[in-house]
Coordinates of C-alpha atoms in Angstrom, one line a residue:
Chain A
M1 CA -26.6 73.6 22.6
R2 CA -23.9 71.3 23.9
L3 CA -21.0 70.4 21.6
S4 CA -19.6 67.8 24.0
P5 CA -20.8 65.6 26.8
D6 CA -18.0 67.2 28.9
E7 CA -20.3 70.1 29.5
M8 CA -22.9 68.0 31.3
I9 CA -21.4 67.9 34.8
F10 CA -23.0 65.9 37.6
W11 CA -20.6 66.6 40.4
R12 CA -17.6 69.0 40.9
D13 CA -15.0 69.4 43.7
G14 CA -12.3 71.8 42.7
F15 CA -10.2 70.2 39.9
F16 CA -12.2 67.0 40.1
K17 CA -15.5 66.6 38.4
L18 CA -17.8 64.0 37.2
N19 CA -19.2 64.7 33.8
A20 CA -21.3 62.7 31.3
T21 CA -18.2 61.6 29.4
I22 CA -16.7 59.8 32.4
V23 CA -20.0 58.3 33.5
Y24 CA -20.8 56.9 30.1
T25 CA -17.3 55.6 29.7
W26 CA -17.7 53.8 33.1
A27 CA -21.0 52.4 31.9
L28 CA -19.4 51.1 28.7
M29 CA -16.4 49.7 30.6
L30 CA -18.8 47.9 33.0
A31 CA -20.9 46.5 30.1
L32 CA -17.8 45.3 28.2
T33 CA -16.2 43.8 31.2
V34 CA -19.3 42.1 32.6
G35 CA -20.3 40.9 29.2
S36 CA -16.9 39.3 28.7
M37 CA -16.9 37.8 32.1
L38 CA -20.3 36.3 31.7
V39 CA -19.3 34.7 28.4
T40 CA -15.8 33.6 29.3
R41 CA -16.9 32.3 32.7
N42 CA -17.6 28.8 31.3
L43 CA -15.8 28.5 28.0
S44 CA -16.1 25.3 26.1
L45 CA -12.8 23.8 24.9
G46 CA -14.6 21.2 22.8
L47 CA -15.9 21.4 19.2
T48 CA -19.4 22.7 20.3
R49 CA -19.7 26.1 22.0
S50 CA -22.2 28.7 22.8
R51 CA -23.2 31.4 20.3
W52 CA -21.9 34.1 22.6
Q53 CA -18.5 32.4 22.8
N54 CA -18.6 32.0 19.1
L55 CA -19.3 35.8 18.7
L56 CA -16.4 36.8 21.0
E57 CA -14.1 34.3 19.3
I58 CA -14.9 35.8 15.9
I59 CA -14.4 39.3 17.2
V60 CA -11.1 38.5 18.9
T61 CA -9.7 36.4 16.0
G62 CA -11.0 39.0 13.5
I63 CA -9.1 41.8 15.3
A64 CA -6.0 39.7 15.6
K65 CA -6.2 38.9 11.8
Q66 CA -6.5 42.7 11.0
I67 CA -3.5 43.5 13.1
E68 CA -1.5 40.8 11.4
D69 CA -2.6 42.1 8.0
V70 CA -1.3 45.5 8.9
G71 CA 2.1 44.0 9.3
L72 CA 2.6 43.3 13.0
R73 CA 4.1 39.9 13.3
H74 CA 2.9 39.0 16.8
P75 CA -0.7 40.2 16.9
K76 CA -1.4 38.7 20.4
K77 CA 1.1 41.1 21.8
Y78 CA -0.7 44.2 20.5
L79 CA -4.2 42.7 20.8
G80 CA -4.7 44.1 24.3
F81 CA -4.1 47.7 23.3
L82 CA -5.4 47.8 19.7
G83 CA -8.4 45.4 20.4
T84 CA -9.5 47.5 23.3
L85 CA -9.2 50.7 21.3
F86 CA -11.5 49.2 18.6
L87 CA -14.0 47.6 21.1
F88 CA -14.2 50.8 23.1
V89 CA -14.7 53.2 20.2
A90 CA -17.0 50.8 18.4
S91 CA -19.2 50.2 21.4
A92 CA -19.2 53.9 22.3
N93 CA -20.4 54.7 18.8
L94 CA -22.9 51.8 18.5
C95 CA -24.6 52.8 21.7
T96 CA -25.8 56.0 20.1
I97 CA -28.8 54.0 19.2
I98 CA -29.8 54.2 22.8
P99 CA -31.9 57.3 23.5
G100 CA -30.4 59.9 25.9
Y101 CA -26.9 58.5 25.3
D102 CA -24.1 60.8 24.3
P103 CA -21.1 58.9 22.9
P104 CA -17.9 59.6 25.0
T105 CA -16.1 59.6 21.7
G106 CA -18.0 62.7 20.8
S107 CA -15.9 64.6 23.4
L108 CA -12.6 65.9 22.2
S109 CA -11.2 65.1 25.7
T110 CA -11.8 61.4 25.2
T111 CA -10.5 61.3 21.7
A112 CA -7.5 63.4 22.8
A113 CA -6.9 60.9 25.7
L114 CA -7.1 57.9 23.2
A115 CA -4.7 59.7 20.8
L116 CA -2.4 60.5 23.7
C117 CA -2.4 56.8 24.6
V118 CA -1.5 56.0 21.0
F119 CA 1.1 58.7 21.1
V120 CA 2.7 57.2 24.2
A121 CA 2.2 53.5 23.2
V122 CA 3.8 53.8 19.7
P123 CA 7.3 54.8 21.0
L124 CA 7.0 52.3 23.9
F125 CA 6.3 49.4 21.5
G126 CA 9.0 50.7 19.2
I127 CA 11.6 50.9 21.9
E128 CA 10.6 47.5 23.3
E129 CA 11.1 46.0 19.9
Q130 CA 14.2 47.8 18.7
G131 CA 15.9 49.3 21.7
L132 CA 16.0 53.0 22.6
G133 CA 18.9 54.0 20.3
E134 CA 17.6 52.2 17.3
Y135 CA 14.1 53.6 17.8
L136 CA 15.4 57.2 18.1
K137 CA 17.5 56.7 15.0
T138 CA 14.4 56.2 12.9
Y139 CA 13.6 59.9 13.5
T140 CA 16.8 60.8 11.6
E141 CA 16.0 58.7 8.6
P142 CA 16.5 59.0 5.7
T143 CA 18.7 62.0 6.7
I144 CA 19.2 64.1 9.8
I145 CA 17.5 66.9 8.1
M146 CA 14.2 65.0 8.3
L147 CA 14.3 65.0 12.2
P148 CA 12.1 68.0 12.7
F149 CA 9.7 66.9 10.1
N150 CA 9.5 63.4 11.6
I151 CA 8.7 65.0 15.0
I152 CA 6.1 67.3 13.5
S153 CA 4.5 64.3 11.7
E154 CA 4.4 62.4 15.0
L155 CA 2.6 65.2 16.7
S156 CA 0.3 66.1 13.9
R157 CA -0.9 62.6 13.3
T158 CA -1.8 62.3 17.0
L159 CA -3.7 65.5 16.7
A160 CA -5.3 64.2 13.5
L161 CA -6.4 61.0 15.2
A162 CA -8.1 62.9 18.0
V163 CA -9.8 65.5 15.8
R164 CA -10.9 63.0 13.1
L165 CA -12.8 60.8 15.6
F166 CA -14.2 63.7 17.6
G167 CA -15.3 65.5 14.4
N168 CA -17.0 62.5 13.0
M169 CA -18.8 61.6 16.1
M170 CA -19.7 65.1 17.2
S171 CA -21.0 65.9 13.7
G172 CA -23.1 62.8 13.6
A173 CA -24.8 63.8 16.9
M174 CA -25.1 67.4 15.7
I175 CA -26.7 66.5 12.4
L176 CA -29.1 64.2 14.2
A177 CA -30.0 67.0 16.6
I178 CA -30.5 69.6 13.8
L179 CA -32.5 67.2 11.6
L180 CA -34.7 66.3 14.5
T181 CA -35.7 70.0 14.7
I182 CA -36.3 70.3 11.0
T183 CA -37.8 67.0 9.9
P184 CA -38.8 65.0 13.0
F185 CA -39.8 61.8 11.2
I186 CA -38.0 59.2 9.0
F187 CA -35.0 61.2 7.9
P188 CA -33.3 61.3 11.3
I189 CA -33.7 57.5 11.4
V190 CA -31.8 57.2 8.1
M191 CA -29.2 59.5 9.4
S192 CA -29.0 57.6 12.6
A193 CA -28.3 54.4 10.7
L194 CA -25.7 56.3 8.7
G195 CA -24.2 57.4 12.0
L196 CA -23.9 53.8 13.1
L197 CA -22.0 53.0 9.9
T198 CA -19.8 56.1 10.4
G199 CA -19.1 55.1 13.9
M200 CA -18.0 51.6 12.9
V201 CA -15.8 52.9 10.1
Q202 CA -14.2 55.5 12.5
A203 CA -13.5 52.8 15.1
Y204 CA -11.9 50.7 12.4
I205 CA -9.9 53.6 11.0
F206 CA -8.7 54.7 14.5
T207 CA -7.5 51.2 15.3
I208 CA -5.9 50.5 11.9
L209 CA -4.1 53.8 12.0
A210 CA -2.8 53.0 15.5
A211 CA -1.7 49.6 14.3
V212 CA 0.1 51.2 11.3
Y213 CA 1.9 53.6 13.5
I214 CA 3.0 50.8 15.8
A215 CA 4.0 48.7 12.9
A216 CA 6.1 51.6 11.4
A217 CA 7.8 52.1 14.8
T218 CA 8.5 48.4 15.4
R219 CA 10.0 47.5 12.1
G220 CA 12.4 50.4 11.5
R221 CA 15.3 48.0 10.9
E222 CA 13.6 46.1 8.1
P223 CA 13.6 47.3 4.6
R224 CA 10.3 48.8 3.5
G225 CA 9.6 46.4 0.6
E226 CA 10.1 43.3 2.7
A227 CA 7.8 44.6 5.4
D228 CA 4.9 44.8 2.9
T229 CA 5.3 41.1 1.9
T230 CA 4.7 40.0 5.5
I231 CA 1.2 41.4 5.5
D232 CA -0.3 38.4 3.8
A233 CA 1.5 35.9 5.9
Chain B
M1 CA -12.5 75.2 25.3
L2 CA -13.4 71.8 23.9
I3 CA -10.7 70.0 25.8
D4 CA -11.1 69.5 29.5
W5 CA -7.8 68.3 30.8
F6 CA -9.1 66.6 33.8
T7 CA -11.4 64.6 31.6
V8 CA -8.5 63.8 29.3
V9 CA -6.5 62.4 32.2
A10 CA -9.5 60.5 33.6
Q11 CA -10.3 59.0 30.2
A12 CA -6.7 58.0 29.6
V13 CA -6.8 56.2 33.0
N14 CA -10.1 54.7 32.2
F15 CA -8.8 53.4 28.9
I16 CA -5.8 51.9 30.6
I17 CA -8.0 50.2 33.1
L18 CA -10.3 48.9 30.3
V19 CA -7.3 47.5 28.5
W20 CA -6.3 45.6 31.6
L21 CA -9.9 44.4 32.3
L22 CA -10.4 43.2 28.8
K23 CA -7.0 41.5 28.7
R24 CA -7.9 39.7 31.9
F25 CA -11.5 38.8 31.1
L26 CA -11.8 38.7 27.3
Y27 CA -8.6 38.2 25.2
K28 CA -6.8 35.8 27.5
P29 CA -9.6 33.3 28.1
I30 CA -10.8 33.4 24.5
L31 CA -7.3 33.0 23.1
D32 CA -6.5 30.2 25.6
A33 CA -9.8 28.4 24.6
I34 CA -8.9 28.7 20.9
D35 CA -5.4 27.5 21.5
A36 CA -6.7 24.6 23.6
R37 CA -9.2 23.7 20.9
E38 CA -6.6 24.0 18.2
K39 CA -4.2 21.8 20.1
R40 CA -7.0 19.3 20.7
I41 CA -7.9 19.3 17.0
E42 CA -4.2 18.9 16.2
V43 CA -3.9 15.9 18.5
E44 CA -7.1 14.4 17.0
L45 CA -5.8 14.9 13.5
A46 CA -2.5 13.4 14.4
D47 CA -4.4 10.5 16.0
A48 CA -6.5 10.1 12.8
D49 CA -3.3 10.2 10.7
A50 CA -1.7 7.6 12.8
K51 CA -4.9 5.5 12.7
K52 CA -5.0 5.9 8.9
A53 CA -1.3 4.9 8.6
E54 CA -2.0 1.9 10.8
A55 CA -5.1 1.0 8.7
L56 CA -3.0 1.3 5.5
G57 CA -0.3 -0.9 7.0
E58 CA -2.9 -3.4 8.0
R59 CA -4.5 -3.3 4.6
D60 CA -1.1 -3.9 3.0
A61 CA -0.3 -6.7 5.3
F62 CA -3.7 -8.2 4.5
L63 CA -3.1 -7.8 0.8
R64 CA 0.3 -9.5 1.1
K65 CA -1.2 -12.3 3.1
N66 CA -4.0 -12.7 0.5
E67 CA -1.5 -12.9 -2.3
A68 CA 0.6 -15.4 -0.4
F69 CA -2.5 -17.4 0.3
D70 CA -3.5 -17.3 -3.4
G71 CA 0.0 -18.4 -4.4
Q72 CA -0.2 -21.3 -1.9
R73 CA -3.6 -22.3 -3.1
A74 CA -2.5 -22.2 -6.7
A75 CA 0.6 -24.3 -5.9
L76 CA -1.5 -26.8 -3.9
L77 CA -4.0 -26.9 -6.7
S78 CA -1.3 -27.6 -9.3
V79 CA 0.2 -30.3 -7.1
A80 CA -3.1 -31.9 -6.6
E81 CA -3.9 -31.7 -10.3
A82 CA -0.6 -33.4 -11.2
E83 CA -1.2 -36.1 -8.6
A84 CA -4.7 -36.6 -9.9
N85 CA -3.3 -36.9 -13.4
T86 CA -0.7 -39.5 -12.5
E87 CA -3.3 -41.3 -10.5
R88 CA -5.6 -41.3 -13.4
R89 CA -2.9 -42.5 -15.8
R90 CA -2.0 -45.2 -13.3
L91 CA -5.7 -46.3 -12.9
L92 CA -6.1 -46.3 -16.7
D93 CA -3.0 -48.4 -17.1
E94 CA -4.2 -50.7 -14.5
A95 CA -7.6 -51.0 -16.0
R96 CA -6.0 -51.6 -19.4
R97 CA -3.7 -54.2 -18.0
A98 CA -6.6 -55.8 -16.2
A99 CA -8.7 -55.7 -19.4
D100 CA -5.8 -57.2 -21.4
A101 CA -5.3 -59.9 -18.8
L102 CA -9.0 -60.6 -18.8
S103 CA -9.2 -60.8 -22.6
A104 CA -6.1 -63.0 -22.7
K105 CA -7.6 -65.2 -20.1
R106 CA -10.8 -65.3 -22.0
R107 CA -8.9 -66.2 -25.2
Q108 CA -7.1 -68.8 -23.2
A109 CA -10.3 -70.2 -21.8
L110 CA -11.8 -70.2 -25.3
R111 CA -8.8 -71.9 -26.7
S112 CA -8.8 -74.5 -24.0
D113 CA -12.5 -74.9 -24.4
A114 CA -12.0 -75.5 -28.0
R115 CA -9.3 -77.9 -27.3
D116 CA -11.4 -79.8 -24.8
L117 CA -14.3 -79.8 -27.1
S118 CA -12.2 -81.1 -30.0
R119 CA -10.7 -83.7 -27.8
A120 CA -14.1 -84.7 -26.5
I121 CA -15.5 -84.7 -30.1
G122 CA -12.5 -86.8 -31.2
E123 CA -12.9 -89.3 -28.4
R124 CA -16.6 -89.5 -28.9
T125 CA -16.2 -89.8 -32.6
Q126 CA -13.6 -92.5 -32.1
N127 CA -15.8 -94.4 -29.8
E128 CA -18.8 -93.9 -31.9
V129 CA -17.0 -95.0 -35.0
F130 CA -15.6 -97.9 -33.1
A131 CA -19.0 -98.8 -31.8
I132 CA -20.6 -98.3 -35.2
S133 CA -17.9 -100.2 -37.0
R134 CA -18.1 -103.0 -34.5
K135 CA -21.8 -103.1 -34.7
A136 CA -21.7 -102.9 -38.5
L137 CA -19.0 -105.6 -38.7
M138 CA -20.9 -107.8 -36.3
D139 CA -24.1 -107.3 -38.2
L140 CA -22.4 -107.8 -41.6
A141 CA -20.2 -110.7 -40.7
T142 CA -20.7 -113.4 -38.1
T143 CA -17.2 -112.9 -36.8
T144 CA -16.5 -110.3 -34.2
L145 CA -14.8 -107.0 -34.9
E146 CA -11.9 -108.1 -32.9
A147 CA -11.5 -111.2 -35.2
R148 CA -11.8 -108.9 -38.2
V149 CA -9.1 -106.6 -36.8
C150 CA -6.9 -109.5 -36.2
D151 CA -7.6 -110.8 -39.7
V152 CA -6.7 -107.4 -41.1
F153 CA -3.5 -107.3 -39.1
V154 CA -2.6 -110.8 -40.2
H155 CA -3.4 -109.9 -43.7
R156 CA -1.1 -106.9 -43.5
L157 CA 1.7 -109.0 -42.1
R158 CA 1.3 -111.4 -44.9
E159 CA 1.2 -108.6 -47.5
M160 CA 4.4 -107.0 -46.3
E161 CA 7.1 -107.1 -49.0
G162 CA 10.6 -106.0 -49.7
P163 CA 12.8 -104.2 -47.3
A164 CA 10.0 -103.7 -44.7
K165 CA 9.5 -107.5 -44.5
A166 CA 13.2 -108.2 -44.5
G167 CA 13.8 -105.5 -41.8
L168 CA 11.0 -107.0 -39.6
A169 CA 12.2 -110.5 -40.1
E170 CA 15.8 -109.4 -39.3
S171 CA 14.8 -107.6 -36.2
L172 CA 12.6 -110.3 -34.8
K173 CA 15.2 -112.9 -35.5
T174 CA 17.9 -111.1 -33.7
A175 CA 15.7 -110.0 -30.8
S176 CA 16.8 -111.2 -27.4
E177 CA 13.5 -110.5 -25.9
P178 CA 10.1 -111.8 -27.1
A179 CA 8.2 -109.3 -29.4
V180 CA 5.2 -107.7 -27.9
V181 CA 1.7 -107.8 -29.6
R182 CA -0.5 -105.0 -28.1
S183 CA -4.2 -105.0 -28.6
A184 CA -7.1 -103.1 -27.1
F185 CA -8.7 -106.3 -26.1
A186 CA -7.7 -109.7 -24.9
L187 CA -7.0 -111.8 -28.0
P188 CA -8.6 -115.2 -28.0
A189 CA -6.2 -118.2 -28.3
E190 CA -7.4 -118.8 -31.9
Q191 CA -6.4 -115.4 -33.0
R192 CA -3.2 -115.5 -31.1
A193 CA -2.3 -118.7 -32.9
A194 CA -3.2 -117.1 -36.3
I195 CA -0.9 -114.2 -35.5
Q196 CA 1.9 -116.6 -34.4
K197 CA 1.4 -118.7 -37.5
A198 CA 1.5 -115.7 -39.8
L199 CA 4.7 -114.4 -38.2
D200 CA 6.3 -117.8 -38.2
E201 CA 5.5 -118.0 -41.9
I202 CA 6.8 -114.6 -42.7
I203 CA 10.0 -114.9 -40.8
G204 CA 10.6 -118.6 -41.4
A205 CA 11.4 -119.3 -37.8
E206 CA 9.5 -119.5 -34.5
V207 CA 8.9 -116.2 -33.0
H208 CA 8.5 -115.6 -29.3
L209 CA 5.5 -113.5 -28.7
R210 CA 4.1 -111.7 -25.6
F211 CA 0.5 -110.5 -25.7
E212 CA -0.5 -107.2 -23.9
I213 CA -3.6 -105.2 -23.5
A214 CA -3.5 -101.5 -24.5
P215 CA -7.0 -99.9 -24.3
E216 CA -5.8 -96.6 -25.9
L217 CA -5.4 -98.4 -29.3
V218 CA -9.2 -98.5 -29.7
A219 CA -9.9 -101.5 -31.8
G220 CA -6.4 -101.8 -33.0
I221 CA -3.4 -104.1 -32.8
E222 CA 0.3 -103.6 -33.1
L223 CA 3.5 -105.5 -33.1
V224 CA 6.5 -104.1 -31.3
G225 CA 9.9 -105.7 -31.3
N226 CA 13.5 -104.7 -31.2
G227 CA 12.8 -101.1 -32.2
Q228 CA 10.4 -102.1 -35.0
K229 CA 6.7 -101.3 -34.9
I230 CA 3.9 -102.5 -37.2
G231 CA 0.2 -102.1 -36.6
W232 CA -3.2 -101.2 -37.5
S233 CA -5.6 -99.2 -35.4
I234 CA -8.8 -97.4 -35.9
S235 CA -6.9 -94.7 -34.1
D236 CA -5.0 -93.8 -37.3
Y237 CA -8.2 -93.1 -39.1
L238 CA -9.6 -91.3 -36.2
A239 CA -6.5 -89.1 -36.0
S240 CA -7.1 -87.6 -39.4
L241 CA -10.7 -87.0 -38.6
Q242 CA -9.6 -85.4 -35.3
E243 CA -7.2 -83.2 -37.1
R244 CA -9.8 -82.0 -39.5
V245 CA -12.3 -81.4 -36.6
A246 CA -9.6 -79.5 -34.8
E247 CA -8.9 -77.3 -37.8
L248 CA -12.6 -76.5 -38.1
L249 CA -12.7 -75.5 -34.4
N250 CA -9.6 -73.4 -34.7
E251 CA -11.1 -71.6 -37.7
K252 CA -14.1 -70.9 -35.6
A253 CA -12.1 -69.7 -32.5
Q254 CA -9.8 -67.4 -34.5
P255 CA -12.3 -64.7 -35.4
E256 CA -13.6 -64.7 -31.9
A257 CA -10.1 -64.1 -30.5
G258 CA -9.5 -61.3 -33.0
S259 CA -12.4 -59.3 -31.6
P260 CA -12.2 -59.4 -27.8

């Protein structure tokens, strides 16, 4: 029994290999990009627009609104990173409804890669916003004694991000596989539906956590109480 | 081992590529479209606001104009009313004056009618009486009315007494010019002689006489000399009758004039 689509290898040449994770990721990338291109090829600037354009506008503005609610003041700046995180994870999870598809997010390698991206992006956004010195100073707050704990928390939350998504997606696929062997009818369908819900919730959680980390890194200078009040704005 | 490091790197690269692709093909066009639409809506709203303001301004201007028009109309109406009132008063006054003038004229006409009538009646009566008297006298006596008038006159002359007689005698005696005897008709020589004789007897001296004809005396005769006048005429009798007739006519005209 496979625990991860990484184990399904189509081609290998020394260090390089082409496994199911990468192939499915490419497929998703292609679908997302081509879908976007098709819809945005002839966008309407008027008051009437196609339903697909409407759908994409709702998705994009919805994500931007969520980012803003977390406390990031310029959601358009973070929309590329956070929106892509959400769209990729969500589409990867939603596609489990297709038979024979293994979600790339069910591979710890993918979730680790996404978590690493967040791990790298957070300090980058923080430094961009506050400058290197100011950003590094936030690790020594409230006192210098907290420095190791801050570093540990940085690492552990990245690990938690990766493992949380992987665990949820992997377990969903696992449960489905196990249930199929025990009760082949009805019940797996219910679990599959539950899996879709779980996938959406995981995508949302992953994105929101990333947004929260970025928000925490970018507003180190502001007092904590004030930062909360900007959420509604 | 659950983590395959090559896959991790590959997925990270894949993710970065996907971020770029979606930025290029999804977020940018969509956000641009939304911005453009928002801008357009903003412009339209501003346009609508401007139009609304303009419409409000026009409405205000129209209201002001209307008010001014109403005021003007009221002023014109009041002026016209005042003019009509004065015109009406003027016309009424004119009519009243015209009516007054008309009624005065009517009264005047009535009065003159009455006067004419009374005069006509008087003349007619005089003439009639004269005619009747003459006819009666001619029928009763063989002598003519003229002879009788002359007799009456002579009789009067003879019957004169006292101061009147003395005054007449005195005046006729001292007169430088002959005394005038006026009668309505030509006196025959016989009567002239009778008058001459009577006067001569009264005065006691010869009196120069001149005989004249005066038709207005109507069967009368009078003697005028040196400021003295003595005579008899049916005119005197007729005068009183005329007076009475005139009184009667006046009494009849008065109530008519009182109620025009």
